Coordinates of C-alpha atoms in Angstrom, one line a residue:
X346 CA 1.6 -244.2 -64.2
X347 CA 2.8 -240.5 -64.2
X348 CA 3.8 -241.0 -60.8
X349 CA 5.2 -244.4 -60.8
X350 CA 7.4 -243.2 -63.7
X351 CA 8.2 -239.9 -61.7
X352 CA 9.1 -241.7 -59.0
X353 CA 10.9 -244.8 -60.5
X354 CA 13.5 -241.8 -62.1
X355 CA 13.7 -240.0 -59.2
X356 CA 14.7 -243.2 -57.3
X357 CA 17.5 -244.1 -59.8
X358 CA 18.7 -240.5 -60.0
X359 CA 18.6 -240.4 -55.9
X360 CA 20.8 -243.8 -56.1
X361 CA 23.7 -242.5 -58.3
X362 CA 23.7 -239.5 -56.3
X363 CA 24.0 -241.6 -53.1
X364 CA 27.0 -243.5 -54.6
X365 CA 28.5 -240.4 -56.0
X366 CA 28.4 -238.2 -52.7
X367 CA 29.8 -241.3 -50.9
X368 CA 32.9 -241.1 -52.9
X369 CA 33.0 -237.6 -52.3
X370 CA 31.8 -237.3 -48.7
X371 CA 32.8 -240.8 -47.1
X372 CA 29.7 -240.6 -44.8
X373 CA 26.8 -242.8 -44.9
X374 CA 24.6 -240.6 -43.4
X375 CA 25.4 -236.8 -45.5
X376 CA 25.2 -239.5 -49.0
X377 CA 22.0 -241.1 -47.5
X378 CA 20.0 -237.5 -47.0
X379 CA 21.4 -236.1 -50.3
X380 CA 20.5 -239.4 -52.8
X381 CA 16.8 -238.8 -50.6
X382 CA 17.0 -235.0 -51.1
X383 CA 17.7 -235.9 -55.3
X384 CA 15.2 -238.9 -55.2
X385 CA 12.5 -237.1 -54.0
X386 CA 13.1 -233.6 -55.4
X387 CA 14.1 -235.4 -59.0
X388 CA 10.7 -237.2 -58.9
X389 CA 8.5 -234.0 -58.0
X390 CA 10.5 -231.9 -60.7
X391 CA 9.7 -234.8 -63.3
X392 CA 5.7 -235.0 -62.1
X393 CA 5.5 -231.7 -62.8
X394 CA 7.6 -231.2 -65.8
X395 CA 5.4 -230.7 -69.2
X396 CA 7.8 -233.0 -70.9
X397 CA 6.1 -235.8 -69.6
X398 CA 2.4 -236.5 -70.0
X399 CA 0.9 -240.3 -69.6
X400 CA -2.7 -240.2 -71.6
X401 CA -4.4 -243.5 -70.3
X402 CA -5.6 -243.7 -73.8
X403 CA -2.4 -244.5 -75.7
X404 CA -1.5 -246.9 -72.9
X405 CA -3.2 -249.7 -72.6
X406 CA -2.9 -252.2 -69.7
X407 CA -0.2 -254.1 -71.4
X408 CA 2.3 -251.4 -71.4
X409 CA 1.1 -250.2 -68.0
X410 CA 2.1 -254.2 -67.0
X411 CA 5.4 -254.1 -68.4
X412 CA 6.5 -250.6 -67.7
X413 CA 5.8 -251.3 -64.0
X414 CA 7.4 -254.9 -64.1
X415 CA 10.4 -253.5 -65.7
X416 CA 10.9 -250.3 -62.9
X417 CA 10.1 -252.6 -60.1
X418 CA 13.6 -255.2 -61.6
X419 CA 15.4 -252.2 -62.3
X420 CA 15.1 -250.5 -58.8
X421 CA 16.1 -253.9 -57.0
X422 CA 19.0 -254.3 -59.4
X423 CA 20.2 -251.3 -59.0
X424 CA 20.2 -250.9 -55.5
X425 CA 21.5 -254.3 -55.1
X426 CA 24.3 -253.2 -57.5
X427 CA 24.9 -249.4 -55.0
X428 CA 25.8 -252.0 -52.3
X429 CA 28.6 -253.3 -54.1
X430 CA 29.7 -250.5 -55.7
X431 CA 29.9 -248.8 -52.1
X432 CA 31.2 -251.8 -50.2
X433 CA 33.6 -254.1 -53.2
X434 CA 33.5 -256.8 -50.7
X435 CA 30.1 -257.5 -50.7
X436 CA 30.4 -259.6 -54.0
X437 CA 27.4 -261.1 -53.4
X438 CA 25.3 -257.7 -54.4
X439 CA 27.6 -258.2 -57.7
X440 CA 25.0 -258.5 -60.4
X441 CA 26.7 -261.5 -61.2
X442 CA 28.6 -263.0 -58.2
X443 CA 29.1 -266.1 -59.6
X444 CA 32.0 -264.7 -62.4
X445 CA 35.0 -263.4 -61.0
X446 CA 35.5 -261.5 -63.8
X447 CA 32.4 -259.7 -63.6
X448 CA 33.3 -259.3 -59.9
X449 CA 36.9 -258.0 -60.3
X450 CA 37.3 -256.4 -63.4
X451 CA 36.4 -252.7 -63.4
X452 CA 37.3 -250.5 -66.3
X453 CA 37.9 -247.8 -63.9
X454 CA 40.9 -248.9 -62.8
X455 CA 42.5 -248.2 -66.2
X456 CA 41.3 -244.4 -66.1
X457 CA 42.6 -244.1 -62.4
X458 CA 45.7 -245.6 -63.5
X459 CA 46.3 -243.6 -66.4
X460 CA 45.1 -239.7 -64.3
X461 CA 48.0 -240.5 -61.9
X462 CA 50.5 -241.6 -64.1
X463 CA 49.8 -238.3 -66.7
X464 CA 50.3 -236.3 -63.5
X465 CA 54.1 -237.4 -62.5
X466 CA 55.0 -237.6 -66.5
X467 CA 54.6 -241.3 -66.8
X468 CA 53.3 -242.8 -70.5
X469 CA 50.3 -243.8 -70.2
X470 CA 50.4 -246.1 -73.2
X471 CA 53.2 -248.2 -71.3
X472 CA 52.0 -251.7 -71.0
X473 CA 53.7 -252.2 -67.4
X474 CA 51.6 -249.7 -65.8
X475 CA 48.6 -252.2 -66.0
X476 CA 49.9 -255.7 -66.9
X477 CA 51.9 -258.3 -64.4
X478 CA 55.7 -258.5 -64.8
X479 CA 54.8 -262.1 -65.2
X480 CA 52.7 -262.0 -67.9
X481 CA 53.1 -264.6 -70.7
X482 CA 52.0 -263.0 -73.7
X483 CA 50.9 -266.2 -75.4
X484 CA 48.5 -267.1 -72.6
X485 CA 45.6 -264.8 -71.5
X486 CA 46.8 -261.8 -70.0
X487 CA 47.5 -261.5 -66.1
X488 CA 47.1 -258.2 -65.0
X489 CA 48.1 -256.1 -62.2
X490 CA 46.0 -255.2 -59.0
X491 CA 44.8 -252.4 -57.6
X492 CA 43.5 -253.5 -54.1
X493 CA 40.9 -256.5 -55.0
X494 CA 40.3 -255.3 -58.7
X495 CA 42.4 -256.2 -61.9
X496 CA 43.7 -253.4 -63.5
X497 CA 42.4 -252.9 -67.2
X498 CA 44.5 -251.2 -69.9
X499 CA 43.8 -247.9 -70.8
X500 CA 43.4 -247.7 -74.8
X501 CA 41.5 -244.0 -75.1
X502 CA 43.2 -240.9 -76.7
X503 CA 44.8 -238.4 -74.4
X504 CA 42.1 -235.8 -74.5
X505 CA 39.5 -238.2 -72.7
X506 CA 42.3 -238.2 -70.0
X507 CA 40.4 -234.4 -69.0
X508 CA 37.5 -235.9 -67.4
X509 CA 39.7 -238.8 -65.3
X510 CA 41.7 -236.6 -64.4
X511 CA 39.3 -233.8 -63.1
X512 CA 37.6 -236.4 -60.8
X513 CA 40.9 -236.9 -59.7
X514 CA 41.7 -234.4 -56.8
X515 CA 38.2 -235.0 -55.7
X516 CA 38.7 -238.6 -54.9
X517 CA 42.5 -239.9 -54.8
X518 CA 41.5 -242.9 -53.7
X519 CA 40.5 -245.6 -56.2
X520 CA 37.5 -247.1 -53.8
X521 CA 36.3 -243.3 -53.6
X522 CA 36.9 -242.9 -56.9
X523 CA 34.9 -245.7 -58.5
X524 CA 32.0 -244.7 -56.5
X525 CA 32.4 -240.8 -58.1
X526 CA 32.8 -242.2 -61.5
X527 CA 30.0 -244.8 -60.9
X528 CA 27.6 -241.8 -60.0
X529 CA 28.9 -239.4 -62.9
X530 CA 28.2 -242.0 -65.5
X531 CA 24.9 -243.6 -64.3
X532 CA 23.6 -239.8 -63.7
X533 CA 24.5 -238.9 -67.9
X534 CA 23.0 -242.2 -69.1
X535 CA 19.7 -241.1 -67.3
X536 CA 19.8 -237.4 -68.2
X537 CA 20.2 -238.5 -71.8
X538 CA 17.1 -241.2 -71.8
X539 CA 14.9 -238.7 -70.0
X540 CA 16.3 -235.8 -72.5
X541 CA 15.9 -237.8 -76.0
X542 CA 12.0 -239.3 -75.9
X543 CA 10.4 -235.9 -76.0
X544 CA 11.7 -234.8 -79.4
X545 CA 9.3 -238.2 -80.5
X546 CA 6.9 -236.3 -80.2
X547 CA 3.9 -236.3 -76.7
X548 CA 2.6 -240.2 -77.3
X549 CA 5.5 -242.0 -78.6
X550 CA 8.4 -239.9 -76.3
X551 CA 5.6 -241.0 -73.6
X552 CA 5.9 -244.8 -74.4
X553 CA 9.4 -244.8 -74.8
X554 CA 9.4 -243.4 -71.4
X555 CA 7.4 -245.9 -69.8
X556 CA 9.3 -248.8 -71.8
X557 CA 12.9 -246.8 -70.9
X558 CA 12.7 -249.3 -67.6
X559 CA 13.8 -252.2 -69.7
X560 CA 17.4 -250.4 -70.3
X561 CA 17.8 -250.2 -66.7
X562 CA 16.5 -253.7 -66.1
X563 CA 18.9 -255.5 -68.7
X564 CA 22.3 -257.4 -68.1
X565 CA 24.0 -255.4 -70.3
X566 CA 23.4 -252.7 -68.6
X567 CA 24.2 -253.4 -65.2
X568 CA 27.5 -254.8 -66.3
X569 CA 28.8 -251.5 -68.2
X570 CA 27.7 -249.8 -64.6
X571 CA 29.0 -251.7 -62.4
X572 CA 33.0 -252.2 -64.5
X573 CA 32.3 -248.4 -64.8
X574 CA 33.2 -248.2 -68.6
X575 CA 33.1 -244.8 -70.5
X576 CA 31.2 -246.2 -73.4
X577 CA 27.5 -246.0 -72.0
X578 CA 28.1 -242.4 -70.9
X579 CA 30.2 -241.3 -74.3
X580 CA 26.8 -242.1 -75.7
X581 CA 24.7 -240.7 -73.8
X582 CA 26.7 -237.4 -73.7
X583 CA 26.7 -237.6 -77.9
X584 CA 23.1 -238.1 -77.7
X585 CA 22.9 -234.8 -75.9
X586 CA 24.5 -232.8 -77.6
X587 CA 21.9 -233.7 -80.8
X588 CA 19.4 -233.3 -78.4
X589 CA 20.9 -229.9 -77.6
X590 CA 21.7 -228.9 -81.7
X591 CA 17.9 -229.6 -82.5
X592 CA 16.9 -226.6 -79.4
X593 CA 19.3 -224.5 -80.6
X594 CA 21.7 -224.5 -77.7
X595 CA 25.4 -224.9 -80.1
X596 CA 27.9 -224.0 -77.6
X597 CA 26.6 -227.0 -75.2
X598 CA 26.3 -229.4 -78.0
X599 CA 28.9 -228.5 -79.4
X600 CA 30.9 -228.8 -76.1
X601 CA 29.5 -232.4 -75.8
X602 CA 30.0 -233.7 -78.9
X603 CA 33.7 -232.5 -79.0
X604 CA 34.2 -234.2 -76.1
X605 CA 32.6 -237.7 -77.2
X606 CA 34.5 -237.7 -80.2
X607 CA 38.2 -237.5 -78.7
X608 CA 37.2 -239.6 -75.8
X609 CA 35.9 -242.8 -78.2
X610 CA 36.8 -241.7 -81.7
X611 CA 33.3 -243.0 -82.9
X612 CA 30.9 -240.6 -82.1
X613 CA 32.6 -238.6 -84.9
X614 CA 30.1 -240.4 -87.2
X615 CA 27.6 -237.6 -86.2
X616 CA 29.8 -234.9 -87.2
X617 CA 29.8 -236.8 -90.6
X618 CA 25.9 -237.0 -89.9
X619 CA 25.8 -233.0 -89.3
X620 CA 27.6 -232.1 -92.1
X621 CA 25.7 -234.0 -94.1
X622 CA 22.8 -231.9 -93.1
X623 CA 24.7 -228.8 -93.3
X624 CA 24.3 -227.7 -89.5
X625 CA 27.6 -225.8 -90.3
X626 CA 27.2 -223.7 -87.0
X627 CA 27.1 -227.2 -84.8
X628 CA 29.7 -228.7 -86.8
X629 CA 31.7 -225.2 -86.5
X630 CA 31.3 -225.2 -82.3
X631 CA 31.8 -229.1 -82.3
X632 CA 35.4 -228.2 -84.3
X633 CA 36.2 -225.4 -81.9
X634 CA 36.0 -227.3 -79.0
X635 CA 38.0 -230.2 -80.5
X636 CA 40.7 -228.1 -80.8
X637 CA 40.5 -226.1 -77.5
X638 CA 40.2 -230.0 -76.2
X639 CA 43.3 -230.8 -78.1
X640 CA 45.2 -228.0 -77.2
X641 CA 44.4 -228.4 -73.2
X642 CA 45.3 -231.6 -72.9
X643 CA 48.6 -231.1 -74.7
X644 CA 49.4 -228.2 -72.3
X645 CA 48.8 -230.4 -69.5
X646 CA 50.2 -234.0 -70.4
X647 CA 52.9 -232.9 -72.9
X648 CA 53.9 -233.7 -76.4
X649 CA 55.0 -237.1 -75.5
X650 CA 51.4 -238.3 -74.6
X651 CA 50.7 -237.4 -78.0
X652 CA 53.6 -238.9 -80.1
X653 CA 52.9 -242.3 -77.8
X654 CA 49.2 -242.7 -78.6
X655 CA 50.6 -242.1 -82.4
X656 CA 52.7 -244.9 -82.2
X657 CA 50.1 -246.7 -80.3
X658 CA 47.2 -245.7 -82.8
X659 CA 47.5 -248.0 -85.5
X660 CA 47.4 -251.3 -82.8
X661 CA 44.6 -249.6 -81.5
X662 CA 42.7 -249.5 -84.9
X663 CA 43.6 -253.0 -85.8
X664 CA 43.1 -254.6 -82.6
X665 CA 46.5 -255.5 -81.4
X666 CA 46.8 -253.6 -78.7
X667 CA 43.7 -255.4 -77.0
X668 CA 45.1 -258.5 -75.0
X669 CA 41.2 -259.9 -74.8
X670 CA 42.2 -261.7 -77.8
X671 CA 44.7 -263.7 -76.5
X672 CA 41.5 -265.3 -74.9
X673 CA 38.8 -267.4 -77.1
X674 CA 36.6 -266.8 -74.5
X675 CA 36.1 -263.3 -74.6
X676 CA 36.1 -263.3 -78.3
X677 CA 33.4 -265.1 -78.7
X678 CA 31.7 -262.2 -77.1
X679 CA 33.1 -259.7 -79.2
X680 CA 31.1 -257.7 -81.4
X681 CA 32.8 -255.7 -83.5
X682 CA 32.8 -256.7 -87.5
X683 CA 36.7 -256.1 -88.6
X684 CA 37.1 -258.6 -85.8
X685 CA 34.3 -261.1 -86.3
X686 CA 36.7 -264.0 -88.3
X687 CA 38.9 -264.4 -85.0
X688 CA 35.5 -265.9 -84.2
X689 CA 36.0 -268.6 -85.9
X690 CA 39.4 -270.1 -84.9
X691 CA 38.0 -272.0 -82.2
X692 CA 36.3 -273.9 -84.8
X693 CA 39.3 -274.5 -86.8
X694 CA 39.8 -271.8 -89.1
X695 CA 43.3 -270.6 -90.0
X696 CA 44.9 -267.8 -91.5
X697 CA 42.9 -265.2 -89.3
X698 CA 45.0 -262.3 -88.6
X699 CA 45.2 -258.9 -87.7
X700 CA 46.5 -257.6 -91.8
X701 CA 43.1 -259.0 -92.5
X702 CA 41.4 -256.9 -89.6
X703 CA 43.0 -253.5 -91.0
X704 CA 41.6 -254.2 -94.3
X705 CA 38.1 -255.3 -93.1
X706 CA 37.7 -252.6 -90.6
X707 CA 38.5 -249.6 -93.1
X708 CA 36.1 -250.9 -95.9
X709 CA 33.6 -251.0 -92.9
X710 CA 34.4 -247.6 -92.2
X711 CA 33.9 -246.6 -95.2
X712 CA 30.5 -248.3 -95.6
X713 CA 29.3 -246.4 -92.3
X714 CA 30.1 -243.6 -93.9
X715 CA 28.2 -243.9 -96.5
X716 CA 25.3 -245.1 -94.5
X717 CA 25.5 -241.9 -92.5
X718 CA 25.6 -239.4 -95.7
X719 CA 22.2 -241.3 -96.9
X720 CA 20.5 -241.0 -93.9
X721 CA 21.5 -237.3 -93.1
X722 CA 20.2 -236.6 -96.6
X723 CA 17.3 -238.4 -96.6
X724 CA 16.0 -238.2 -93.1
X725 CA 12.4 -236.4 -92.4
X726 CA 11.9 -237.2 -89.1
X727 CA 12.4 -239.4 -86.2
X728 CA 16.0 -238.1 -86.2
X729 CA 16.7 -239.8 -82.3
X730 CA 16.3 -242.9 -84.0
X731 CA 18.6 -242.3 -87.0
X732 CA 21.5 -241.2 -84.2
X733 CA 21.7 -243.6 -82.4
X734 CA 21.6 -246.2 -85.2
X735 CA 24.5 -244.3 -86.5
X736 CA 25.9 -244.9 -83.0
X737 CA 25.5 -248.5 -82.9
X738 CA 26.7 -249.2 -86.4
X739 CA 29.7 -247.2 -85.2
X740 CA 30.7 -248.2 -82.2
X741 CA 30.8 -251.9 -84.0
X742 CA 33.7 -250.7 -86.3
X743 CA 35.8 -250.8 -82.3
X744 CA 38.0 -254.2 -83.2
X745 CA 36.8 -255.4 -79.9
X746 CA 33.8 -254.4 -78.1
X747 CA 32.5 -256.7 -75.6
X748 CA 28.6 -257.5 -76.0
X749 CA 28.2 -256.1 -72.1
X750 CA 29.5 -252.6 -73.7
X751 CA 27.8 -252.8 -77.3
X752 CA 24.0 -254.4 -76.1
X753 CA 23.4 -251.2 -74.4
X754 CA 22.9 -248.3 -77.5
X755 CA 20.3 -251.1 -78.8
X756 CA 18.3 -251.4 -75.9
X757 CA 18.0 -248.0 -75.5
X758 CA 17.1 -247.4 -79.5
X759 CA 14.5 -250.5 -78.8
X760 CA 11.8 -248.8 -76.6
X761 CA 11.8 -245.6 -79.2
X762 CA 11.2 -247.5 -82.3
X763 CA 8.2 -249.2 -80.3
X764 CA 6.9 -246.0 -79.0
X765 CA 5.7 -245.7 -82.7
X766 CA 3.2 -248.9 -82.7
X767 CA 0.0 -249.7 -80.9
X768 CA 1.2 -251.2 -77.8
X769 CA -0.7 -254.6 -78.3
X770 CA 0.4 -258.0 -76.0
X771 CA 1.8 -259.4 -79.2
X772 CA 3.9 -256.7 -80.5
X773 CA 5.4 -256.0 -76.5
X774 CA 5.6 -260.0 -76.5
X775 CA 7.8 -259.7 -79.8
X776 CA 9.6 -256.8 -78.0
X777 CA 10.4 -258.8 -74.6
X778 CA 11.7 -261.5 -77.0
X779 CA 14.7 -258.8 -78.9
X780 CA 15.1 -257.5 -75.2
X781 CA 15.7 -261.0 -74.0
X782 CA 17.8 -262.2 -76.9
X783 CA 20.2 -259.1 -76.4
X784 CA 20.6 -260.1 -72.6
X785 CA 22.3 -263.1 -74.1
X786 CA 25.2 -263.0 -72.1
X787 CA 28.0 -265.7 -70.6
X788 CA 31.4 -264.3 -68.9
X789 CA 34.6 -266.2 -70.6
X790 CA 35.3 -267.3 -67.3
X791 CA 32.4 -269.3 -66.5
X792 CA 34.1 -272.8 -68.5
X793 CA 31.6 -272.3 -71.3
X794 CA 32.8 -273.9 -74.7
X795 CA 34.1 -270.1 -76.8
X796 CA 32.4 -272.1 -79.8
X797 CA 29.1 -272.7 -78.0
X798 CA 29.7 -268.9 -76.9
X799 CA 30.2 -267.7 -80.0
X800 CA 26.6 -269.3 -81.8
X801 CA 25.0 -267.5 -78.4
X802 CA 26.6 -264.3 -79.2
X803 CA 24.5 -264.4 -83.1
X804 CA 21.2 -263.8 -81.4
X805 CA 22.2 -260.4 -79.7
X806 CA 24.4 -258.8 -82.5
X807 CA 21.6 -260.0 -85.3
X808 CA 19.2 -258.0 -82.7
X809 CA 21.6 -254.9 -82.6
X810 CA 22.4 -254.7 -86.4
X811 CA 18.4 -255.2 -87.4
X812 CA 17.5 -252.7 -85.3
X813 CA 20.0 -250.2 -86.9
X814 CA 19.2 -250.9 -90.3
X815 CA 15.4 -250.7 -89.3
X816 CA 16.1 -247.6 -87.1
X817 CA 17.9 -245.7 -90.2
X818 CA 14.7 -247.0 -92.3
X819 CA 12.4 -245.5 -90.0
X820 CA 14.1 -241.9 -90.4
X821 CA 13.7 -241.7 -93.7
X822 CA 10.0 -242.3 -93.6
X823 CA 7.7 -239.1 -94.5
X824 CA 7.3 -236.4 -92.0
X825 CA 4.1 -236.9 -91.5
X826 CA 4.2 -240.2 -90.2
X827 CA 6.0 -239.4 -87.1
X828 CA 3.6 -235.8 -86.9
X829 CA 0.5 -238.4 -86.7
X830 CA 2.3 -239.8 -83.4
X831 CA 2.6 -236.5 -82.4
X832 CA -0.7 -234.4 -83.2
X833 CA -1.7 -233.4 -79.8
X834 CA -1.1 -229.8 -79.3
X835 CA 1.7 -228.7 -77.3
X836 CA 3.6 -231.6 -77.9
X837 CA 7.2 -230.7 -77.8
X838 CA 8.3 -232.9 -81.2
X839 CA 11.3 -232.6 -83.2
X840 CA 9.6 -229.9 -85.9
X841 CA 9.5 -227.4 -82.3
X842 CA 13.3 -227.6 -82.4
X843 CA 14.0 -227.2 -86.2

């Protein structure tokens, strides 16, 4: 099992190198040798590293079954998926080919979009830069193309504009460029669930390892990957930088979480979480570069970037700005809470609108809030678990996330909380059956009934809000529940770091 896990990493961190170096290089055979050079050099490093140990006594056959089961869907996925994220019109590697929305919508498109208008001085909040001229505003929205893909709309602060922007230069061409950004993202999601299991201490962080295949085997999953949105990799980067806070390394995390924070506004629950805590020095770097972020990004897109996404900020906040909900569809897939009434027009409700939103979504902010304060205060240990509950339960205050974007965070917080329980058939038979209900996913454009969607979309955000609440539970336990999990000697938990 050590070396099927140190191999099955390798292989997807050889995979998004391949993609990556393809937008860069251009040249099948250079990408080829370097995702080989990474897949094989990436598995060695991880069979040798000490952060991961596999003691045949704390897993059983059953976990063995479905660690291997879910690395062996994962890699086939995945590499089906680098096929059409090299070569777009090969839809039938699509992990969905039968959705054209799944086929031609890539979040990307909005970033690329946005990076080339900031350079010439265009706003990048104008509608026209990413919707039709045709567009009928009381009918779903009909957006404009960037080769086969529809363009999104970008709806992210000007300072994530940095990172879009950087990538820019090295790929100016939007096919090159999805592959980069395709590459970037997939390589942070892995760095951060190969980074985070360890500080569970040396037999749950090895679990979580072996069960960290069923992230990378889920729909959800595949999807955020393959429209190449910024949510799974803002998370993994804010996961990082508490990764990085608990070793000591400030500057870094500090540097991370900055970022995360003025890329998706959310992640600034853990600077709640942090001060909370009083970690004044990470909540002191974390300011720094929040400013130094602010202030570089004003220097190089100008004031009027700033006084647009002003004017545009309150839309944002109370979902207005978001043309998904001109489509029934695609809010029956939504799951964020200020939102969840325009559920239930399809079935006839009235007097839904977006005043009721603004007032739903700040009380809910003000709830998470709350949440956060107790749990800083009041957690003893198992603090992964606690941040990315805080995650999740944050990211649902969005007034639209799609269930593609917001299933992810869950799945990864599922194979942690199970790390802490004898790995019996029925308790990875009851884990299989969360893991399957937050795959629970139709695209809009499929003809499904938005009401039938809607009662679908109940099993997967039940799923993602009990594991929060149980994940926040599970931190405040006593310390010395997690230390029995992690009592072998040398084990790298979370007191090493504290």
């Amino acid at each position: 099992m050590h070396r099927a896990l140190s191999a099955f990493l390798g292989a997807i961190a050889g995979i998004f190198v391949l993609c990556g170096s393809m937008g860069l290089i251009g040249s099948w055979v250079i990408s080829a040798a370097l995702g080989l050079t990474c897949a094989v050099g990436m598995a060695v490093l991880f069979h040798r590293s000490r952060w991961i140990r596999i003691d045949p006594e704390v897993c059983p056959p059953a976990l063995r079954t479905v660690s291997l089961m879910g690395m062996v869907v994962a890699l086939l996925q995945l590499s089906r998926l680098a096929v059409f994220v090299v070569s777009p019109d090969r839809a039938e590697f699509s992990f969905l080919p039968a959705s054209q929305w799944e086929v031609r919508h890539a979040c990307t498109t909005a970033y690329f979009v946005a990076a080339r208008a900031s350079s010439s001085g265009v706003d990048v909040y104008r509608d026209s830069l990413y919707t039709a001229p045709d567009d009928d505003p009381t009918k779903i929205r009909k957006s404009r193309k960037l080769g086969a893909f529809n363009i999104d709309v970008y709806e992210y602060p000007p300072p994530f504009l940095l990172l879009p922007r950087a990538l820019l230069p090295l790929a100016p061409e939007f096919l090159d460029y999805r592959m980069l950004w395709f590459g970037v993202c997939g390589i942070g999601l892995l760095l951060a669930t190969v980074a985070v299991p360890p500080l569970l201490g040396s037999i749950a962080g090895t679990r979580a390892l072996l069960l960290s295949p069923l992230l990378w085997a889920a729909i959800p999953t595949f999807s955020l990957l393959q429209k190449g949105n910024v949510q799974g990799l803002v998370i993994a980067m804010a996961m990082l930088a508490m990764v990085l806070f608990h070793r000591g390394h400030r500057v870094a995390g500090g540097a991370l979480l900055a970022f995360a924070t003025l890329s998706k506004l959310f992640p600034g629950m853990l600077v709640v979480y942090l001060l909370a805590r009083r970690q004044w020095r990470a909540v002191a770097w974390t300011c720094a570069f929040s400013l130094a972020f602010v202030v570089l990004s004003f220097l190089l897109f100008g004031a009027e970037m700033y006084r647009s996404f002003l004017d545009h900020l309150p839309r944002l906040l109370s979902g207005e700005a978001f043309p998904a909900f001109r489509n029934p569809s695609a809010l029956a897939m939504n799951f964020s809470i200020p939102t969840f009434l325009f559920k239930l027009k399809p079935f006839g409700v009235t007097g839904i609108d977006f005043s009721v939103s603004r007032v739903v979504g700040w009380i809910y902010t003000v709830l998470v809030v709350l949440v956060t304060v107790l749990a800083a205060r009041r957690t003893r240990g198992r603090e992964p678990l606690v941040w990315l509950a805080i995650l999740i339960l944050a990211t649902l205050r969005s007034p639209f996330i799609p269930q593609a974007y917001a299933a992810v965070p869950p799945l990864w917080l599922l194979p942690m909380m199970v790390a802490f329980r004898d790995p019996t058939w029925r308790m990875l038979a009851g884990t299989l059956l969360a893991w399957a209900a937050l795959n629970v996913y139709v695209p809009h454009d499929l003809g499904a009934d938005p009401r039938i969607m809607a009662i679908l979309n109940l099993a997967p955000l039940g799923v993602t809000l009990a594991l929060s609440v149980r994940g926040l539970r599970e931190g405040a336990e006593e310390e010395t529940a997690s230390a029995a999990v992690r009592s072998e000697a040398g084990s790298p938990g979370i007191a090493s770091y504290s």
